[in-house]
Coordinates of C-alpha atoms in Angstrom, one line a residue:
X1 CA 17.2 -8.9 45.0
X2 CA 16.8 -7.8 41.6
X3 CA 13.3 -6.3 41.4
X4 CA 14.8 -2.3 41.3
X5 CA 17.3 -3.2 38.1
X6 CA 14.0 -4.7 36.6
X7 CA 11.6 -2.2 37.4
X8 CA 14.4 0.1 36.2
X9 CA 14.5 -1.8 32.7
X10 CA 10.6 -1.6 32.8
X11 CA 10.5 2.4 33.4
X12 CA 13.3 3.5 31.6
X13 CA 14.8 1.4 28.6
X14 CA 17.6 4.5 28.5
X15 CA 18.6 2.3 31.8
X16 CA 19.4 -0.8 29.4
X17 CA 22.5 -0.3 28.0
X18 CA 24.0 0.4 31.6
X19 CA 22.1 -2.3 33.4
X20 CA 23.4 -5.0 30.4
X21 CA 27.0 -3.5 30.7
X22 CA 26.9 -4.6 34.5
X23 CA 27.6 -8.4 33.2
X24 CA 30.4 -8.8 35.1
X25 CA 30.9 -9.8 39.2
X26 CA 27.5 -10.2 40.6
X27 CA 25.2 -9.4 38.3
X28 CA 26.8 -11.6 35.7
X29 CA 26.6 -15.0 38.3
X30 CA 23.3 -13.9 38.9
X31 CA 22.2 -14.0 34.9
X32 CA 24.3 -17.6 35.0
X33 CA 23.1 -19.0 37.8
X34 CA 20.1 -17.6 39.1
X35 CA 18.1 -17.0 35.9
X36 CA 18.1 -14.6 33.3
X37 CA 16.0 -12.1 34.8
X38 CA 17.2 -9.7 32.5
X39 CA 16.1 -11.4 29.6
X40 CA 12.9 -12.5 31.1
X41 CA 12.2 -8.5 31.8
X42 CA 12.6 -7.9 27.8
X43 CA 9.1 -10.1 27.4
X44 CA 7.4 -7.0 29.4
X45 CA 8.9 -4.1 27.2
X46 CA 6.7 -2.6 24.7
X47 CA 8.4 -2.2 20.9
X48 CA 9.8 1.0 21.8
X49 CA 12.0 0.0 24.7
X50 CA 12.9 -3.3 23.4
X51 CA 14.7 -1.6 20.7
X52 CA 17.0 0.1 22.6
X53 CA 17.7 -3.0 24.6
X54 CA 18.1 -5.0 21.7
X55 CA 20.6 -2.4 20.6
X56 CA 22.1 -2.2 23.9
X57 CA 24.3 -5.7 23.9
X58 CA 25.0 -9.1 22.1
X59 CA 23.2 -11.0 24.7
X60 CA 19.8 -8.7 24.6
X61 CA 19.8 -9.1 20.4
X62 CA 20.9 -13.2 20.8
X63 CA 17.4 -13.1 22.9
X64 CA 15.7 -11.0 20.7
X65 CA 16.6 -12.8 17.7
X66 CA 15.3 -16.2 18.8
X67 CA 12.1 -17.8 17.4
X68 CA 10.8 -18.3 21.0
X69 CA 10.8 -14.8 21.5
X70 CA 8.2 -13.7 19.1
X71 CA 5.6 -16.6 19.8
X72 CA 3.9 -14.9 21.6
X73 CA 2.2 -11.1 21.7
X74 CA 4.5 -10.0 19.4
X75 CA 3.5 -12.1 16.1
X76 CA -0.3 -11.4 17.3
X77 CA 0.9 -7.4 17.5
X78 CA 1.8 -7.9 13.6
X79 CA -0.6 -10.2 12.5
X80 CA -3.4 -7.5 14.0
X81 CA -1.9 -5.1 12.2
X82 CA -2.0 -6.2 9.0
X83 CA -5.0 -5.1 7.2
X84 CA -7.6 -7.8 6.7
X85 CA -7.5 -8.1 2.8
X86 CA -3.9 -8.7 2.8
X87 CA -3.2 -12.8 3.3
X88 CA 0.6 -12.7 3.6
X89 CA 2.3 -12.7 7.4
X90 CA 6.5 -12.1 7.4
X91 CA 5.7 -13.3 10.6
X92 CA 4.0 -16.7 10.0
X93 CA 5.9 -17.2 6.7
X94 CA 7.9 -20.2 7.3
X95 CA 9.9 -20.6 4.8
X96 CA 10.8 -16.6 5.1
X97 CA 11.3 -17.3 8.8
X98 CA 14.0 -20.3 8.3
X99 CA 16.2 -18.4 6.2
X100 CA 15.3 -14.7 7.7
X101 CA 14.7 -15.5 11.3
X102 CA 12.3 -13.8 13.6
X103 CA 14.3 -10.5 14.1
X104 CA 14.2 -9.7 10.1
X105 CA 10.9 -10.7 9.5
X106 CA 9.3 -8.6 12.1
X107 CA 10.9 -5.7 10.8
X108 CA 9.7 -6.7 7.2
X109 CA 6.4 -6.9 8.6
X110 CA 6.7 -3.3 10.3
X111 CA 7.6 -1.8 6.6
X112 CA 5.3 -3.6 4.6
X113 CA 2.7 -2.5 6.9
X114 CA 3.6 1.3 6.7
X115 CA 3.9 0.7 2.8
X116 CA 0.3 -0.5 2.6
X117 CA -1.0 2.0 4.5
X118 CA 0.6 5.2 2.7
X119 CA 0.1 3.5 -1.1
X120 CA -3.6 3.2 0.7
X121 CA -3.5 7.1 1.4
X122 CA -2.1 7.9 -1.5
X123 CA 1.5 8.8 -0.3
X124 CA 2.9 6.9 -3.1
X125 CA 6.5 8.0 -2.2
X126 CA 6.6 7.2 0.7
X127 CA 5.0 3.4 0.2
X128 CA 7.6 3.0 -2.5
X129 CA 10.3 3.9 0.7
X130 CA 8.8 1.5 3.0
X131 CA 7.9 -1.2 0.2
X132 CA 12.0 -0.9 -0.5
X133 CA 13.2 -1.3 3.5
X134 CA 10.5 -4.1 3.8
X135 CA 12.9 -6.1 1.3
X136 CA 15.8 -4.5 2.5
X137 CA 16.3 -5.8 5.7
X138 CA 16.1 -9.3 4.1
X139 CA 18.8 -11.6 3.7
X140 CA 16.9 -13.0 0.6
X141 CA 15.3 -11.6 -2.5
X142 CA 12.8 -9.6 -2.8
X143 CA 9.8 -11.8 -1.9
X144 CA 6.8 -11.6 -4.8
X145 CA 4.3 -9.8 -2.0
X146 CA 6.4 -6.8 -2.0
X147 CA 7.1 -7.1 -5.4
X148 CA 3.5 -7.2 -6.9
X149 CA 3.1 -4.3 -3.8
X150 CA 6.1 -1.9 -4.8
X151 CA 4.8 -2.4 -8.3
X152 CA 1.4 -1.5 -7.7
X153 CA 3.1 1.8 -5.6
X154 CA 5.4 2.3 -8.6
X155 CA 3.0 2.1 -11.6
X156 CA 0.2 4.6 -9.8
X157 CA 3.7 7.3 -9.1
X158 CA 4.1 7.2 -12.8
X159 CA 0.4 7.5 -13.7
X160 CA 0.2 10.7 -11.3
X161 CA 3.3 12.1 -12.5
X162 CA 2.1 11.6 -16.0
X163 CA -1.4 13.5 -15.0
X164 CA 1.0 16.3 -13.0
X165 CA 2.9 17.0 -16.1
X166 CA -0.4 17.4 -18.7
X167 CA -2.1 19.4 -16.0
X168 CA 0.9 21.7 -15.2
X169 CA 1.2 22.2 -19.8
X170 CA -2.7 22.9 -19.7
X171 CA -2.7 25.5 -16.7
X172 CA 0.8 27.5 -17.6
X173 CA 2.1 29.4 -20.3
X174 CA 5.2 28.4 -21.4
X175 CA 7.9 30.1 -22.9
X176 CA 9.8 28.1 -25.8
X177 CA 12.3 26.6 -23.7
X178 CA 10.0 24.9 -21.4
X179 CA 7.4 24.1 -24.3
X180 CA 10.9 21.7 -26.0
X181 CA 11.3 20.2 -22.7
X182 CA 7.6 19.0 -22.0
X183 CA 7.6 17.9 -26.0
X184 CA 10.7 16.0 -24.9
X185 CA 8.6 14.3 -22.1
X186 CA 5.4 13.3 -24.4
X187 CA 6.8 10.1 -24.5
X188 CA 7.0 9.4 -21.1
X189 CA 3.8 10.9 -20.4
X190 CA 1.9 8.2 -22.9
X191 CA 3.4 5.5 -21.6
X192 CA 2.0 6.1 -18.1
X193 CA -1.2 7.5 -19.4
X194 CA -2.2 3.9 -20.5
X195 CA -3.5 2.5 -17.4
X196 CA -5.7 5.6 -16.7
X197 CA -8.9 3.5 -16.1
X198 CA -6.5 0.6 -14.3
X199 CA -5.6 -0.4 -10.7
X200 CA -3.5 2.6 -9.3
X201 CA -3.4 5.0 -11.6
X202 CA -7.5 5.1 -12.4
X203 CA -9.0 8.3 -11.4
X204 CA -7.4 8.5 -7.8
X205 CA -3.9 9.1 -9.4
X206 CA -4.4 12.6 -9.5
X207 CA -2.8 14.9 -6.3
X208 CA -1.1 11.8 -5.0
X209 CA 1.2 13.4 -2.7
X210 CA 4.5 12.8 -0.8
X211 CA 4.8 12.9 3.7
X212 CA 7.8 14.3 4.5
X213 CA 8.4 15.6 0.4
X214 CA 10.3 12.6 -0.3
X215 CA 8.8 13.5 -3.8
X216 CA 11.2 12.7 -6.6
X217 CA 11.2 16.2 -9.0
X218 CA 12.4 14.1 -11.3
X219 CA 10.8 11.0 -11.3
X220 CA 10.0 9.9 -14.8
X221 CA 7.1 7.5 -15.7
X222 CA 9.0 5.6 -18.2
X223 CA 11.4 4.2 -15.9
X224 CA 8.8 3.8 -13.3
X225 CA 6.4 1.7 -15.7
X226 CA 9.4 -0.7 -17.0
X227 CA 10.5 -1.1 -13.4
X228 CA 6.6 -1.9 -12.3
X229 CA 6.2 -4.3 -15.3
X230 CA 9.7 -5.7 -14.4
X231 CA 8.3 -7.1 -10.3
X232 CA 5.3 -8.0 -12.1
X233 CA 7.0 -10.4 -14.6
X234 CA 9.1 -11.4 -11.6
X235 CA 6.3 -12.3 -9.2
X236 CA 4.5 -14.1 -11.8
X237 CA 7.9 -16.4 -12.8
X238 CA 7.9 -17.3 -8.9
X239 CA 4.2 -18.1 -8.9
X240 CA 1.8 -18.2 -12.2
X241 CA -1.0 -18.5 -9.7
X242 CA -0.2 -15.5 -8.0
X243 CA -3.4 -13.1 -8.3
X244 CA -1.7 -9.9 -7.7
X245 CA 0.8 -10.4 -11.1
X246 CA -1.7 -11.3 -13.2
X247 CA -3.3 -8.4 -12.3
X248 CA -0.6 -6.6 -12.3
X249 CA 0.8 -7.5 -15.9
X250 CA -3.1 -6.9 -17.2
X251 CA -2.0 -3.5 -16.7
X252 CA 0.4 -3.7 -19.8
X253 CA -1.8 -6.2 -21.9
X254 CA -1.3 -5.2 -25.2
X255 CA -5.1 -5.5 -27.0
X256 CA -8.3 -4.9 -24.6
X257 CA -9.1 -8.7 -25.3
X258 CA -6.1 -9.8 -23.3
X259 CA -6.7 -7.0 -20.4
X260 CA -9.7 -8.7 -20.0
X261 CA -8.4 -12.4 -19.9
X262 CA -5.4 -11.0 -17.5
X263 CA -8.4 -9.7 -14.9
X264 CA -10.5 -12.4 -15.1
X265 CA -8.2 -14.8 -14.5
X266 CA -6.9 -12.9 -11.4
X267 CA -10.2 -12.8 -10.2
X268 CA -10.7 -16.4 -10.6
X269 CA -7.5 -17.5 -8.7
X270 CA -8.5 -14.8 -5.9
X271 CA -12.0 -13.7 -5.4
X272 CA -11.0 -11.8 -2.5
X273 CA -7.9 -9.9 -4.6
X274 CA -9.8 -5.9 -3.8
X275 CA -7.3 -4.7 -6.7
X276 CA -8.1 -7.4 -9.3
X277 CA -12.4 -6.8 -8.4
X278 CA -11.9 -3.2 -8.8
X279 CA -10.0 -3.5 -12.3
X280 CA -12.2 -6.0 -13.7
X281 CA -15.2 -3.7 -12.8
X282 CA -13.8 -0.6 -14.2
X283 CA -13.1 -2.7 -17.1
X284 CA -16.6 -3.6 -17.3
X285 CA -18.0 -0.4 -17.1
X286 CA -20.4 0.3 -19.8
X287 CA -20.4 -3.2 -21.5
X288 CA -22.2 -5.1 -18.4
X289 CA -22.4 -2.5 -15.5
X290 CA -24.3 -4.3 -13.3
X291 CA -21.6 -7.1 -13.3
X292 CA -19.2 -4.2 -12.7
X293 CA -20.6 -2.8 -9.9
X294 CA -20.9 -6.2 -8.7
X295 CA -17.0 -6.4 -8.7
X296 CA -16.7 -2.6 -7.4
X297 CA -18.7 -3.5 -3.8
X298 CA -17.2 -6.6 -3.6
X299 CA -14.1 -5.0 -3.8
X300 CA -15.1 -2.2 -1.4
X301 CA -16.3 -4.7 1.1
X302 CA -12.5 -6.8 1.2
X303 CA -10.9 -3.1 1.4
X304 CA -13.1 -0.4 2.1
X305 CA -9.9 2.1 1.6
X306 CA -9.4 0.9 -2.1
X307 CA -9.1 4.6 -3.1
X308 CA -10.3 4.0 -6.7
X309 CA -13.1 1.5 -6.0
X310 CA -15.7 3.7 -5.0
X311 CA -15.1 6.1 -7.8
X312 CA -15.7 3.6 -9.9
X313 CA -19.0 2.5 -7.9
X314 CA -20.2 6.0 -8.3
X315 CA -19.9 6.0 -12.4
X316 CA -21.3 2.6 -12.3
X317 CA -24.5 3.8 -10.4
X318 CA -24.8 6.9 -12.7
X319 CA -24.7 5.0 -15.9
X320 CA -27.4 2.5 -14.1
X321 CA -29.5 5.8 -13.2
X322 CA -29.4 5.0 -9.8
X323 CA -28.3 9.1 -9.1
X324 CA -29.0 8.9 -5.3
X325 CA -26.6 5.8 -5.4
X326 CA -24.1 8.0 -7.0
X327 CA -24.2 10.9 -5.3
X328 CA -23.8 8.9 -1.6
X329 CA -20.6 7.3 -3.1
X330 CA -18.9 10.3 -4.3
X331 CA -19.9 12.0 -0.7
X332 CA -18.6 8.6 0.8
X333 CA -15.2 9.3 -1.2
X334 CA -14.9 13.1 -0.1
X335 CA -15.4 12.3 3.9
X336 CA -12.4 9.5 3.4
X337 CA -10.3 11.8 1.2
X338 CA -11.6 15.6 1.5
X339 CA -8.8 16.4 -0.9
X340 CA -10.1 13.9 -4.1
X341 CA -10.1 16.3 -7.0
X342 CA -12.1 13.2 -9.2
X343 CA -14.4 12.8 -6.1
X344 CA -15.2 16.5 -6.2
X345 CA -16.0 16.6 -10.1
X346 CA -17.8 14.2 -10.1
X347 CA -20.2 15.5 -7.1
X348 CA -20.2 18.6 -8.9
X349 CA -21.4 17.0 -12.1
X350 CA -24.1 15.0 -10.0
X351 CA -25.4 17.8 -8.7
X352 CA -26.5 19.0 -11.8
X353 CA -29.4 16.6 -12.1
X354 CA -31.2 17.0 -9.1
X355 CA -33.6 19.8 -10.9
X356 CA -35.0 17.0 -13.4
X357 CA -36.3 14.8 -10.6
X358 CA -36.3 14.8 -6.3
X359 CA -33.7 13.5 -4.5
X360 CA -34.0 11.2 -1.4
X361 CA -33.1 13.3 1.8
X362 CA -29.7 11.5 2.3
X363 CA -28.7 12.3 -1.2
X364 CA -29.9 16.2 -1.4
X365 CA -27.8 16.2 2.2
X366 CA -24.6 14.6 0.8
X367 CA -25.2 16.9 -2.4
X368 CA -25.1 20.0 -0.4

């Protein structure tokens, strides 16, 4: 008797907010006696719908809300999601899940996800946002995932505004004015220059741009760096052995000796941790390449979108003379991201060498 109201709920979820107002006379006997057919129609809505009927009354978000509902499709949906190098689920956390519930923790999952995927295209504004509404819509602190995540968004902003603000003084004449207000922002400026050669501020920082321009003018690296090295500190108090703040906090080691130690211990307690391969191999560069680029296509192979990685790669194969090597990664980096200013200098520079000996065809095709 009730297959047009559900087909209805199916079609349109517009339709929900008046088909769960009509709780009352028959339709509400019907929902108490003869099944919830309502709720049962919610199972079949894809997200879209099932927001507005979540929205649309208390019963709807009761339903929504339990654990039952999101056993199913709907923790595979954002499980499936997530990308493969990245080990933590909101959704299968279950200690996040007793306090948080399955509501909240699939709409952590939604913003983490979106975070990991602009920081991994570079929109380091916008991952900052979602990184922020990830934790937000938790009834609990700012779990050490996002942390070590909003960190790693947070350091590479104040890298690329450092690099913004030195390329802006070397490209424009200034008059006396502006030259006391960039003097006044040196200091800024060498503080986020330090992790040049370093997880996300290492070449890729450059151009890093803003969906939407959600671009802070006046972002400054200073504040960004203490607030970075402040989740770091964090994330490592909740868990030494968390991979991602050692890594992290190897960013603001104070001598090269202790970078080092920082990376390799990340490495150790995650072998599969893309960022901590990629900094360890960059760190390696020039003392034992080969180990480095070791690191660099491990790190490539857990997260083939590790913006930085594969610059990296391509200096380690030019310092082991392997030019055709080089000159496929740097190609490799421009078909990704067309717009890499690093990836482009860097093909320009390799395409100096192809006069002193022959290229193999795949390289003289990516050169071109």
């Amino acid at each position: 008797g009730h297959s047009s109201s559900f087909q209805r709920v199916i079609v349109s979820p517009d339709l929900a907010i008046p088909l769960c107002a009509m709780e009352s006379g028959a339709a509400a006997q019907t929902l108490e006696v003869g099944g919830d057919w309502l709720l049962d129609a919610m199972s079949f809505l894809d997200f879209r719908s099932l927001y507005a009927c979540l929205a649309s009354c208390k019963r709807c978000l009761r339903h929504g809300s339990s654990t039952a509902f999101w056993t199913d499709w709907r923790a595979r949906y954002f499980d499936e999601l997530m990308p493969g190098h990245v080990r933590w689920r909101p959704m299968l956390d279950k200690a996040l899940l007793e306090v948080s519930g399955p509501l909240r923790c699939a709409a952590c999952a939604h913003h983490f996800v979106a975070g990991l995927r602009l920081y991994e295209a570079r929109d380091l504004d916008g991952a900052i946002a979602a990184l922020h509404a990830a934790a937000a819509v938790l009834p609990v602190d700012m779990p050490r995932q996002i942390q070590c995540r909003l960190a790693d968004a947070m350091y590479g902003k104040a890298v690329s505004v450092a690099h913004e603000r030195r390329r802006r003084r070397h490209n424009t004449v200034h008059d006396d004015e502006e030259e006391d207000e960039d003097d006044h922002d040196d200091e800024d400026d060498e503080d986020a220059a330090r992790g040049d050669d370093s997880e996300d501020g290492s070449p890729a920082a450059e151009g890093a741009g803003s969906a939407g321009g959600r671009r802070p003018r006046s972002a400054k690296p200073r504040k960004l760096m203490e607030e970075a090295r402040r989740l770091y500190e964090a994330a490592f108090a909740a868990d030494p052995s968390d991979s991602y703040a050692v890594n992290g906090l190897s960013l603001f080691a104070r001598d090269a000796a202790g970078k080092r130690e920082l990376l390799e211990r990340a490495v150790s307690l995650d072998g599969d941790n893309p960022y901590a391969l990629a900094n360890l191999g960059s760190d390696l560069l020039g003392e034992d390449t080969r180990r480095a680029l070791g690191y660099l296509e491990r790190a490539l192979e857990v997260n083939p979108r590790l913006f930085y990685a594969r610059l990296f790669k391509c200096q380690a194969l030019a310092i082991l003379g392997d030019l055709d090597g080089a000159i496929l990664a740097a190609a490799e980096q421009l078909q990704l991201r067309p717009n890499d200013l690093n990836a482009q200098d860097m093909l320009r520079r390799l395409q100096v060498y192809p006069q002193e000996r022959p290229l193999t065809s795949a390289a003289r095709e990516a050169a071109a």
